[in-house]
PDB file of C-alpha atoms in Angstrom:
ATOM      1  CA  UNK A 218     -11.889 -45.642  16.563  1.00  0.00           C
ATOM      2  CA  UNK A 219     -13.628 -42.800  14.741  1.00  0.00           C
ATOM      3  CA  UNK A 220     -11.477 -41.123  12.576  1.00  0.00           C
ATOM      4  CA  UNK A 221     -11.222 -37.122  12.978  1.00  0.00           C
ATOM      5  CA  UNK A 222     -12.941 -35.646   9.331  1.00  0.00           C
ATOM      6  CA  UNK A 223     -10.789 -33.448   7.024  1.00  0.00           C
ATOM      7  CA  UNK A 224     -12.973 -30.394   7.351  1.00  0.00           C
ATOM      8  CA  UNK A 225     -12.846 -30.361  11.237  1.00  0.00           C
ATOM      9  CA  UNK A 226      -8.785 -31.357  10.561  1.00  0.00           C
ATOM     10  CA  UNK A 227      -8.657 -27.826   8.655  1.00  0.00           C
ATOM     11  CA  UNK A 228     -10.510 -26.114  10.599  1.00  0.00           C
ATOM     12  CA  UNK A 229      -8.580 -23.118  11.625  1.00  0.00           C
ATOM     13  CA  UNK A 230      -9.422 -19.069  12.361  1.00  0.00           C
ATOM     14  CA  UNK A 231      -8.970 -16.566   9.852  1.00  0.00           C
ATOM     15  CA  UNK A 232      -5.530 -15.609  10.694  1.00  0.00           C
ATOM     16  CA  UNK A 233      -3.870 -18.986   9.920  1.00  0.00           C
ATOM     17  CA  UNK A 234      -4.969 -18.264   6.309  1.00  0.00           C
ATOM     18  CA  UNK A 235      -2.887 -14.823   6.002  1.00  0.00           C
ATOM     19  CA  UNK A 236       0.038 -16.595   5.338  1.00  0.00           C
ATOM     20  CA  UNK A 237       1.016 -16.113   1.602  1.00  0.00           C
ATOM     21  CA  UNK A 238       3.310 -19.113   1.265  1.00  0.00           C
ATOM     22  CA  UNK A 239       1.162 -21.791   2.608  1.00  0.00           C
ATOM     23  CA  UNK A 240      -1.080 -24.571   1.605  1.00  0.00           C
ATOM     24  CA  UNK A 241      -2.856 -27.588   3.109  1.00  0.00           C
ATOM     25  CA  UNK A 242      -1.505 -31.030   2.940  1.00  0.00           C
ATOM     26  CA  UNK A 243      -3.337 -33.853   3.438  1.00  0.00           C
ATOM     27  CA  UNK A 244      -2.705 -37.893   3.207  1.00  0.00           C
ATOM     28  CA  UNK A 245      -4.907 -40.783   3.240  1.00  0.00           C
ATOM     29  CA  UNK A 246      -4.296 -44.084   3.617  1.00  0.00           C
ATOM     30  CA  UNK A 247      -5.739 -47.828   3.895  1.00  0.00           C
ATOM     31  CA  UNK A 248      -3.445 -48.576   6.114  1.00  0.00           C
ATOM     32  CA  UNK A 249      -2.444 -47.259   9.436  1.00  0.00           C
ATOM     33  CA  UNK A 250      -0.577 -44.088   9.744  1.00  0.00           C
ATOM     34  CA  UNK A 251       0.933 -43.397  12.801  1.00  0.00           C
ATOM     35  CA  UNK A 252       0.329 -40.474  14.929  1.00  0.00           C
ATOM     36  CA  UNK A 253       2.877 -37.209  14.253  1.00  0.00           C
ATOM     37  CA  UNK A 254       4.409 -36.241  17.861  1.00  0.00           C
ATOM     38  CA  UNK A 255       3.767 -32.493  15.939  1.00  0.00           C
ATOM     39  CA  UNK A 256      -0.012 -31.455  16.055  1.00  0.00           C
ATOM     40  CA  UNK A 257       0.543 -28.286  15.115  1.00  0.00           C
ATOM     41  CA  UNK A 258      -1.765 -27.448  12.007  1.00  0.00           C
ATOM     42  CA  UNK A 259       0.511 -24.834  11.089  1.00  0.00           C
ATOM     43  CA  UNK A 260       3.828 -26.675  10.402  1.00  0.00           C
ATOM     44  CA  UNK A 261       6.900 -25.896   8.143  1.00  0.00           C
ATOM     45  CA  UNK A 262       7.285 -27.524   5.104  1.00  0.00           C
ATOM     46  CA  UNK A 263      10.604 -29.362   5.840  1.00  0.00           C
ATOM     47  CA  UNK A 264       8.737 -31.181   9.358  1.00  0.00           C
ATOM     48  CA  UNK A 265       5.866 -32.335   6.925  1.00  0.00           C
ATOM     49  CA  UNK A 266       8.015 -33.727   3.985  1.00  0.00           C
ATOM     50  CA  UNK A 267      10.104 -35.571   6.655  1.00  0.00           C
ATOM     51  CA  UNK A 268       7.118 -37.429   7.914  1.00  0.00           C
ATOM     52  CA  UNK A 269       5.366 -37.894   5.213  1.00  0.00           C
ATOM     53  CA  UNK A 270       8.580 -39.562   3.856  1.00  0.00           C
ATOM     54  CA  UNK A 271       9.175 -41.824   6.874  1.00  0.00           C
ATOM     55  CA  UNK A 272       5.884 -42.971   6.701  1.00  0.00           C
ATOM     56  CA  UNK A 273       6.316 -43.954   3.123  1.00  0.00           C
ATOM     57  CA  UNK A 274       9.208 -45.486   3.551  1.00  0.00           C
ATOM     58  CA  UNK A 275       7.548 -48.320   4.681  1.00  0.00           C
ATOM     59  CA  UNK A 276       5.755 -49.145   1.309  1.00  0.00           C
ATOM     60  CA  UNK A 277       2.238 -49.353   3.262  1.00  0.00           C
ATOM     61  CA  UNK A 278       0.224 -49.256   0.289  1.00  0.00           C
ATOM     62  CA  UNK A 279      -0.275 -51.320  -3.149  1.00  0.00           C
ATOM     63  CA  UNK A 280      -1.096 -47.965  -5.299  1.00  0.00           C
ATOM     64  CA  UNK A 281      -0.285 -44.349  -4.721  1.00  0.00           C
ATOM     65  CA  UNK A 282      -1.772 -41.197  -6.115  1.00  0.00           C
ATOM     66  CA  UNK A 283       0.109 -37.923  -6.049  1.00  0.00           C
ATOM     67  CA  UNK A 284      -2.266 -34.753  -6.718  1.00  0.00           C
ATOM     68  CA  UNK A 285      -1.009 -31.214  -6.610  1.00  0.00           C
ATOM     69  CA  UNK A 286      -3.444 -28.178  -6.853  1.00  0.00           C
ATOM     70  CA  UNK A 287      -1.462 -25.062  -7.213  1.00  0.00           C
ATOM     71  CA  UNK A 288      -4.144 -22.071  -5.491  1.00  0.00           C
ATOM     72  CA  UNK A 289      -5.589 -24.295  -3.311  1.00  0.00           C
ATOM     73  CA  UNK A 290      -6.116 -23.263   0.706  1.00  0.00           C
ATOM     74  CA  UNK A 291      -7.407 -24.957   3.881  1.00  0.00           C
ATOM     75  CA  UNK A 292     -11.096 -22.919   3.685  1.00  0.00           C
ATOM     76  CA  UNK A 293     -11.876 -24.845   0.328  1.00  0.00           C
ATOM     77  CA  UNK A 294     -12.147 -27.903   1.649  1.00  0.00           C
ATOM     78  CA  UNK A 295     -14.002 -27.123   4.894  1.00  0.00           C
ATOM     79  CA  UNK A 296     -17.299 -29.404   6.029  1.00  0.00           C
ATOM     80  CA  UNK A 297     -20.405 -28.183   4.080  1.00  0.00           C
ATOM     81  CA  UNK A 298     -18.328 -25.991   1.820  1.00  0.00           C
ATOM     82  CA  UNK A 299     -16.077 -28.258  -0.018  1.00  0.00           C
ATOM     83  CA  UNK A 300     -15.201 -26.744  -3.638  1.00  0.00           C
ATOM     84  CA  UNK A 301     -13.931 -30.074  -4.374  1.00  0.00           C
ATOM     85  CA  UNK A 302     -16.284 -32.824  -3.885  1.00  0.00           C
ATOM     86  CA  UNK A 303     -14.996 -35.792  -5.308  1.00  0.00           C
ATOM     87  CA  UNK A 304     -11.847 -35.566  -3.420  1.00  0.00           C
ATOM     88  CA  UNK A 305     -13.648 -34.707  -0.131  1.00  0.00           C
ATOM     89  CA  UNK A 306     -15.893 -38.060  -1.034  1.00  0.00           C
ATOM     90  CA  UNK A 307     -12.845 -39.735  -1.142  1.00  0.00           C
ATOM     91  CA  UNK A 308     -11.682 -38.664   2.392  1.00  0.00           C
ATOM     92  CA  UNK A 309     -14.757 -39.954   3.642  1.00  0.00           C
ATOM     93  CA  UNK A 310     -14.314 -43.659   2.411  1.00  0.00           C
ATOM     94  CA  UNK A 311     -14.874 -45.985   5.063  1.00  0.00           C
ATOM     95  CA  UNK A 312     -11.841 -47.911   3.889  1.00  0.00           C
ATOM     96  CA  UNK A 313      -9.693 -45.287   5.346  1.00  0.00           C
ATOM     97  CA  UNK A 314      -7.690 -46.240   8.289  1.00  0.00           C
ATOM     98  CA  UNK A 315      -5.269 -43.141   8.048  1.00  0.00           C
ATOM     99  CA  UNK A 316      -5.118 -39.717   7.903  1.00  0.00           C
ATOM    100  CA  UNK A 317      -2.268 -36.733   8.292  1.00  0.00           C
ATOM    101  CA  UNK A 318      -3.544 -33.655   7.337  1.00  0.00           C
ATOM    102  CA  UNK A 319      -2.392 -30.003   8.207  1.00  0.00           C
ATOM    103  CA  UNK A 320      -3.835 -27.193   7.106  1.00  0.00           C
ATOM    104  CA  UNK A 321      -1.005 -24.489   6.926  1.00  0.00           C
ATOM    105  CA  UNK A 322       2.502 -26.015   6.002  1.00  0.00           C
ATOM    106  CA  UNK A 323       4.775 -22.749   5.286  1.00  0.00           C
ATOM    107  CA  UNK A 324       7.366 -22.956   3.034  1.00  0.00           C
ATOM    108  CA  UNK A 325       8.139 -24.118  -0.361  1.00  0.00           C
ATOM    109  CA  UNK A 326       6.917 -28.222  -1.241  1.00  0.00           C
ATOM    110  CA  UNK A 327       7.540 -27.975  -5.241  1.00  0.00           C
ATOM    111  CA  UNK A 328      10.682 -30.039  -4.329  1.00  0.00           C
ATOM    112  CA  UNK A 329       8.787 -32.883  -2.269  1.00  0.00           C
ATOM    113  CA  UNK A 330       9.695 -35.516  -5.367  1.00  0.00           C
ATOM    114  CA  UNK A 331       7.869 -37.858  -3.537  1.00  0.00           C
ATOM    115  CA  UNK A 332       6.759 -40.147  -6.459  1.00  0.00           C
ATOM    116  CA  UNK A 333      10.179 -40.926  -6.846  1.00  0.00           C
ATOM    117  CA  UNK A 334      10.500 -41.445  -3.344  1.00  0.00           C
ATOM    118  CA  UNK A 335       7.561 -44.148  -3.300  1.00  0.00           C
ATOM    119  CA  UNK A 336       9.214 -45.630  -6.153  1.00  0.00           C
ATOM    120  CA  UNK A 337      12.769 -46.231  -4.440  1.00  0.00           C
ATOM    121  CA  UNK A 338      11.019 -47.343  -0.770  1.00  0.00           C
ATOM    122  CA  UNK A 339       8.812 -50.059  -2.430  1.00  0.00           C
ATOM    123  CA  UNK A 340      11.918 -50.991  -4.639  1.00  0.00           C
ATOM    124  CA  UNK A 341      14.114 -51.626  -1.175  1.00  0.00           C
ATOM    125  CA  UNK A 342      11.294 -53.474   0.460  1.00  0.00           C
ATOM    126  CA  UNK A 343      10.744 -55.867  -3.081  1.00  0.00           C
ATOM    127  CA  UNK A 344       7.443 -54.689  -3.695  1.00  0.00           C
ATOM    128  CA  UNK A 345       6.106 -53.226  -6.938  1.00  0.00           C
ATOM    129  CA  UNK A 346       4.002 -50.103  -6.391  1.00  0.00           C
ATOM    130  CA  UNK A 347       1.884 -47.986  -8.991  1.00  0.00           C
ATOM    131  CA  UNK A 348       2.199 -44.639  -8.637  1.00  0.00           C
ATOM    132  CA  UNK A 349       0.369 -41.985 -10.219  1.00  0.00           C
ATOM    133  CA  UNK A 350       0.872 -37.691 -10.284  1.00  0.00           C
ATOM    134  CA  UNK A 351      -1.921 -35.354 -11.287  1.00  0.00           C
ATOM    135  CA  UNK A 352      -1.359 -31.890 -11.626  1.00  0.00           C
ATOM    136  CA  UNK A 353      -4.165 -29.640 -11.949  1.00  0.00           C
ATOM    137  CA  UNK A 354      -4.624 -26.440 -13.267  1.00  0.00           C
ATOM    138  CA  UNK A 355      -3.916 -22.849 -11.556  1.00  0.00           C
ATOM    139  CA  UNK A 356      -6.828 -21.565 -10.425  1.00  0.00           C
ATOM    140  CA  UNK A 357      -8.130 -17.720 -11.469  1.00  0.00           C
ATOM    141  CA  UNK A 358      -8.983 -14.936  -8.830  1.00  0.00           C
ATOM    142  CA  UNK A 359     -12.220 -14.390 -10.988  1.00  0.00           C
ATOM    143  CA  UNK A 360     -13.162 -17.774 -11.769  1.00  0.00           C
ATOM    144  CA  UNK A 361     -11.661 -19.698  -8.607  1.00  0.00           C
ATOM    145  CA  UNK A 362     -14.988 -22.279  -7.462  1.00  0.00           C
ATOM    146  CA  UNK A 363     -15.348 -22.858 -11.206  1.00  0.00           C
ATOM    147  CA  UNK A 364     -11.473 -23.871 -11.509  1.00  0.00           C
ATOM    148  CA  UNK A 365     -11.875 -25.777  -8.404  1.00  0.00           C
ATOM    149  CA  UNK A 366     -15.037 -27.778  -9.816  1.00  0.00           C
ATOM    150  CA  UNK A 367     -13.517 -28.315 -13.125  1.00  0.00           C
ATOM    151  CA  UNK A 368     -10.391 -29.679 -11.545  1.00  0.00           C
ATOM    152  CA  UNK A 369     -12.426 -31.531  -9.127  1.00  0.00           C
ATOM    153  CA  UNK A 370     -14.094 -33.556 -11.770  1.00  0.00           C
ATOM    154  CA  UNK A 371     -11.280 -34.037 -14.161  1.00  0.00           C
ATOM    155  CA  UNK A 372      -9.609 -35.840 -10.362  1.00  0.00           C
ATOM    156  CA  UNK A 373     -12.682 -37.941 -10.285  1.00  0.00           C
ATOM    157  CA  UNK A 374     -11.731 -40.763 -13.160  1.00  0.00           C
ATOM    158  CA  UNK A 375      -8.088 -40.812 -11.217  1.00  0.00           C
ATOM    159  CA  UNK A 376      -9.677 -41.353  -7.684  1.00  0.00           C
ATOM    160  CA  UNK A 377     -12.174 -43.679  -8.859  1.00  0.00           C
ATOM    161  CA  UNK A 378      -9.056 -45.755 -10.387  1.00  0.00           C
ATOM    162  CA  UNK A 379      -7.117 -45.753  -7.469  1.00  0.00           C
ATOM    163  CA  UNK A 380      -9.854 -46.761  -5.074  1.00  0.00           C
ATOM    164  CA  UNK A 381     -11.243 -49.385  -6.996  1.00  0.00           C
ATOM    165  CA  UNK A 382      -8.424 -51.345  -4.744  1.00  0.00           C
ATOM    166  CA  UNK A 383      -8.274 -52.365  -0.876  1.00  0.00           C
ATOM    167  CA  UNK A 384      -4.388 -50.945  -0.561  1.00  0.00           C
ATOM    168  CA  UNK A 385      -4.127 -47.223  -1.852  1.00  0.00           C
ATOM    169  CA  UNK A 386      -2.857 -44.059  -0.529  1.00  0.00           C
ATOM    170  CA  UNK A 387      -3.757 -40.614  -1.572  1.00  0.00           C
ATOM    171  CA  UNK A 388      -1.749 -37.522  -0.842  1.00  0.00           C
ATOM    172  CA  UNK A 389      -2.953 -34.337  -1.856  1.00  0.00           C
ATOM    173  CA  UNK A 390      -1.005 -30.682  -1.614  1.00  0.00           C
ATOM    174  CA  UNK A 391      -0.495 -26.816  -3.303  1.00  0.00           C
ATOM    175  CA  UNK A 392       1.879 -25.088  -4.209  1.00  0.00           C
ATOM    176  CA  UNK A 393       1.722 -21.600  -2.260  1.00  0.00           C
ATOM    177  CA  UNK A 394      -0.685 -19.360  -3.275  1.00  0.00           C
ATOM    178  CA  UNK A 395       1.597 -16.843  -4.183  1.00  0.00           C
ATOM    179  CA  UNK A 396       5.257 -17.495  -6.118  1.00  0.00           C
ATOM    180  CA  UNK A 397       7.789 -17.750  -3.633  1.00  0.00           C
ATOM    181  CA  UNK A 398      10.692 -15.152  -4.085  1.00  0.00           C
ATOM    182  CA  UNK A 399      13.702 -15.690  -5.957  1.00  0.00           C
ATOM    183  CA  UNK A 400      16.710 -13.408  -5.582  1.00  0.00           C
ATOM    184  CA  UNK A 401      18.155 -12.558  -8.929  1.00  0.00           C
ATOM    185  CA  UNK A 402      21.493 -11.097  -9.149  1.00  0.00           C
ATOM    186  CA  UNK A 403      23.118  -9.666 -12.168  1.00  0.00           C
ATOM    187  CA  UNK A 404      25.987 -11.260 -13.524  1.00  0.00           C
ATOM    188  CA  UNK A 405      29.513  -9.566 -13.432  1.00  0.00           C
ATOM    189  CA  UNK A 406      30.345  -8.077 -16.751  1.00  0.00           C
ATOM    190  CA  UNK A 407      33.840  -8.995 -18.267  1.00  0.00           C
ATOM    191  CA  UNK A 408      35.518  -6.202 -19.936  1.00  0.00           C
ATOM    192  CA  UNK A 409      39.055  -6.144 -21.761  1.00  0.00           C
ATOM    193  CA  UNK A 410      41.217  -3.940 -20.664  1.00  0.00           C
ATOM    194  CA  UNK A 411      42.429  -2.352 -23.833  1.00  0.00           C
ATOM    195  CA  UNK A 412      45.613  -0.264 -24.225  1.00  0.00           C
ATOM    196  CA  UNK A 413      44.642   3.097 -25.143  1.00  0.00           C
ATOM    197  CA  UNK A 414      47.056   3.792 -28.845  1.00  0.00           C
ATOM    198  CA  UNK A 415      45.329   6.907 -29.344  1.00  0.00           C
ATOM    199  CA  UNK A 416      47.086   9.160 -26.765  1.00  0.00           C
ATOM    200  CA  UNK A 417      50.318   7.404 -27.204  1.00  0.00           C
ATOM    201  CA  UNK A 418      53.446   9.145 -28.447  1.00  0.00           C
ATOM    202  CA  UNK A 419      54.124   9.622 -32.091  1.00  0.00           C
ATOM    203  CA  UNK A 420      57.336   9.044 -33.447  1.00  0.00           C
ATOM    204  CA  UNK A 421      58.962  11.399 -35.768  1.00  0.00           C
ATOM    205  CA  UNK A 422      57.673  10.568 -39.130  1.00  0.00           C
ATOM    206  CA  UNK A 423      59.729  12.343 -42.780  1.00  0.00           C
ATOM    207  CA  UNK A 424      56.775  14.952 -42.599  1.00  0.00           C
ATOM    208  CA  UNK A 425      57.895  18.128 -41.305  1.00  0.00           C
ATOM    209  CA  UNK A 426      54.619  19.829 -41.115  1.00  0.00           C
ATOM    210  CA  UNK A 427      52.778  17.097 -39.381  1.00  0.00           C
ATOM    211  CA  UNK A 428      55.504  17.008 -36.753  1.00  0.00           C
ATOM    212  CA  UNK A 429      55.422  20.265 -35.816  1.00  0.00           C
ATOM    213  CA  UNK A 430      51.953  20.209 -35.258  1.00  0.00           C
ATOM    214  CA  UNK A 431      52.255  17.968 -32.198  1.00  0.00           C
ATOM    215  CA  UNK A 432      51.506  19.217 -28.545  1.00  0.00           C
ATOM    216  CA  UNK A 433      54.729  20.045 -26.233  1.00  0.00           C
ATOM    217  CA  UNK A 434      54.758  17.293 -24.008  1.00  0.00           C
ATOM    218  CA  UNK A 435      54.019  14.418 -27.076  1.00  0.00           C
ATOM    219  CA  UNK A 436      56.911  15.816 -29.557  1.00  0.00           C
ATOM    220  CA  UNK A 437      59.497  16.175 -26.560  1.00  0.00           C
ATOM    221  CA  UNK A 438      59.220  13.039 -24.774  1.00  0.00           C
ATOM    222  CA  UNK A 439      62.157  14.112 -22.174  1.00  0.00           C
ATOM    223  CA  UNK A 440      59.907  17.073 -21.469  1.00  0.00           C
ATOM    224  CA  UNK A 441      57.073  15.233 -19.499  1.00  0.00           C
ATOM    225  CA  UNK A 442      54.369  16.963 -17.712  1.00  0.00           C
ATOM    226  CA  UNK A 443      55.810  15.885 -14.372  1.00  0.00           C
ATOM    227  CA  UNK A 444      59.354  17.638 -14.919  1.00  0.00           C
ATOM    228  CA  UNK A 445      57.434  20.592 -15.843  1.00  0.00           C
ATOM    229  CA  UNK A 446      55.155  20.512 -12.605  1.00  0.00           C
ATOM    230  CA  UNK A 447      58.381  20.105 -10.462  1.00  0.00           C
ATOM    231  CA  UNK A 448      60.119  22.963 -12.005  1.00  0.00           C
ATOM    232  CA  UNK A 449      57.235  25.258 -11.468  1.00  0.00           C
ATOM    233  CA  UNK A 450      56.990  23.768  -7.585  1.00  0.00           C
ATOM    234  CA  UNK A 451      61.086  24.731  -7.216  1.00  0.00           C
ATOM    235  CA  UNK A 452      60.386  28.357  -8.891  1.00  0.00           C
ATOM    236  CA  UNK A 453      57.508  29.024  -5.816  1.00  0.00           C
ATOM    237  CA  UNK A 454      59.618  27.311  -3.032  1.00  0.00           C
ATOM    238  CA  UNK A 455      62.887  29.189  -4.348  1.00  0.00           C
ATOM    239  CA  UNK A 456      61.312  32.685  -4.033  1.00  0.00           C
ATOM    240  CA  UNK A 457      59.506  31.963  -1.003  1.00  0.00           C
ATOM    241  CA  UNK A 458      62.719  31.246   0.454  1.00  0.00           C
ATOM    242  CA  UNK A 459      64.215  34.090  -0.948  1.00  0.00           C
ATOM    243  CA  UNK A 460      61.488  36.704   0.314  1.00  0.00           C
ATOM    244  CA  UNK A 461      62.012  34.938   4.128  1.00  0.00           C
ATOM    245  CA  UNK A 462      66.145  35.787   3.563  1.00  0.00           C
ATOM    246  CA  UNK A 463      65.701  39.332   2.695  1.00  0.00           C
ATOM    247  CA  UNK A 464      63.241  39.636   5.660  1.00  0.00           C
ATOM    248  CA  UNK A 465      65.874  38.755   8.186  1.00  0.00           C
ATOM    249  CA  UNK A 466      68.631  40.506   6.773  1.00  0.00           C
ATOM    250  CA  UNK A 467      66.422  43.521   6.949  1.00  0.00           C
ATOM    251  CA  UNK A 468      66.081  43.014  10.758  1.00  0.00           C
ATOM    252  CA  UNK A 469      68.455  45.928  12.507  1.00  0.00           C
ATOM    253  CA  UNK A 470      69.190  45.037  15.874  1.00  0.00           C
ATOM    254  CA  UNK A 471      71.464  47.047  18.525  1.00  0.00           C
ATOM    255  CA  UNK A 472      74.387  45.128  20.168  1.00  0.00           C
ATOM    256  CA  UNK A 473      73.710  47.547  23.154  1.00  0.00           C
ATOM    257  CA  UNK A 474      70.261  45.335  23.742  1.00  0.00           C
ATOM    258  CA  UNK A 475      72.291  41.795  24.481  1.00  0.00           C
ATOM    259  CA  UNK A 476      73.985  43.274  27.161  1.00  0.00           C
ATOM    260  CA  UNK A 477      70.848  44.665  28.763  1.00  0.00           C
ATOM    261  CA  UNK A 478      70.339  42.302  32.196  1.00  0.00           C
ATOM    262  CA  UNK A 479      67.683  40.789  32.358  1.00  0.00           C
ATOM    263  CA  UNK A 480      67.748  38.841  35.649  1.00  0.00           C
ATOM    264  CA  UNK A 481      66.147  38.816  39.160  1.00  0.00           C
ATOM    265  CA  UNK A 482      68.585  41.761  40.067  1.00  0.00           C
ATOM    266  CA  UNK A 483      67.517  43.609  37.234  1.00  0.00           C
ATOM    267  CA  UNK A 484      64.092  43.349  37.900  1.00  0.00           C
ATOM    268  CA  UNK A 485      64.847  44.520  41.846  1.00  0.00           C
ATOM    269  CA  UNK A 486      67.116  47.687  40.697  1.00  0.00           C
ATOM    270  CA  UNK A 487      64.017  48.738  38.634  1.00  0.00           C
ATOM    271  CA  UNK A 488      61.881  48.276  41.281  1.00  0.00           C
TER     272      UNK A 488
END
């Protein structure tokens, strides 16, 4: 069976490239991989670190290499325009007998940890595998196919290691393009609550002078601002209630108009 190519794997339009958080992932393999029910080449990051990891739970390989390129998106390693040609040389080994690539996985794979991962699957199966990480450089807006070149070559002593065997697997990812947001919040500030001692009362000290000087309501401490608010309330009630007294004893009324009828027969006789 003729194995599908990388560049025709990544090749996607335009628009699956807008997304800011996403990078290719690709993995390669001298031995079998088995088909992902997902062919999506836009997949989540969580769907492609859970397959990747059940396929290497099976230890498949002897030696494992682990290469990261922070910057790095699906149209850089397209047929006939590969910035990295080492790497795409190494796709195209004839040994290879499996491949999962997608172009666009969304989300964040920082956290894959998969060498560790390799480590503790060949460890349960009682094999011994090598495993080695490379982490190239960022790339530069200004400088980005020279970044790409220089990174591809300094991959080339790595690859050439790791394929020197019959039983290898190579997976290769980014980190998004852009930094993934972090929420930052401030932390809660811890204050003391401290009594205030300057406003409190003063006691009556031997000096006269200094005594005197006090305010009202701090050298009379019966005389509180609160007993003098309520007496000033009582003096306003008091003389409203007072004017409202004199107004109805002023009211003259004649006895002679409470015995005036004021009935239905009234009403006829005046009619």
């Amino acid at each position: 069976m003729r194995f599908q190519t990388l560049a025709s794997a990544l090749a996607l339009p335009g628009a699956a490239f807008a997304f800011a958080d996403s990078s290719p992932w690709v993995m390669l393999s001298t031995s079998t991989i088995r088909q992902s029910s997902n062919a999506n080449q836009i997949q989540t990051s969580s769907d492609v670190i859970s397959f990747s990891r059940n396929i290497l739970d099976e230890c498949p390989t002897d030696r494992y290499l682990i290469v990261t390129q922070p910057g790095i998106n699906a149209a850089d390693l397209r047929q006939g325009n590969c910035l990295m040609p080492h790497f795409c040389k190494a796709v195209e080994n004839p040994r290879i007998k499996g491949k999962y690539t997608v172009a666009e996985v969304v989300g964040d794979v920082t956290k894959a940890s998969l060498d560790e991962h390799v480590k503790l699957a060949c460890n349960k199966k009682g094999k011994t595998a090598a495993v080695s990480s490379v982490h190239l450089g960022p790339l530069s807006s200004a400088t980005r196919s020279q970044d790409l070149a220089s990174n591809d070559a300094s991959l080339a002593s790595q690859l050439d290691a790791v394929t020197a065997g019959d039983s290898y697997t190579i997976l290769f990812y980014a980190t998004p393009r852009e930094p993934l947001y972090e929420s930052h919040f401030i932390e809660p500030v811890h204050m003391d609550m401290k009594r205030d001692m300057g406003s409190a009362t003063l006691r009556r000290q031997d000096n006269e002078t200094e005594f005197n000087k006090l305010p009202l309501f701090e050298k009379y401490q019966f005389f509180t601002p609160g007993i003098f608010m309520g007496i000033v309330v009582a003096v306003v009630l008091l003389s409203i209630l007072g004017a409202g007294i004199r107004g109805l004893a002023s009211l003259e009324v004649s006895y002679g108009a409470f015995d005036k009828e004021m009935g239905p027969a009234a009403q006829k006789k005046q009619q």
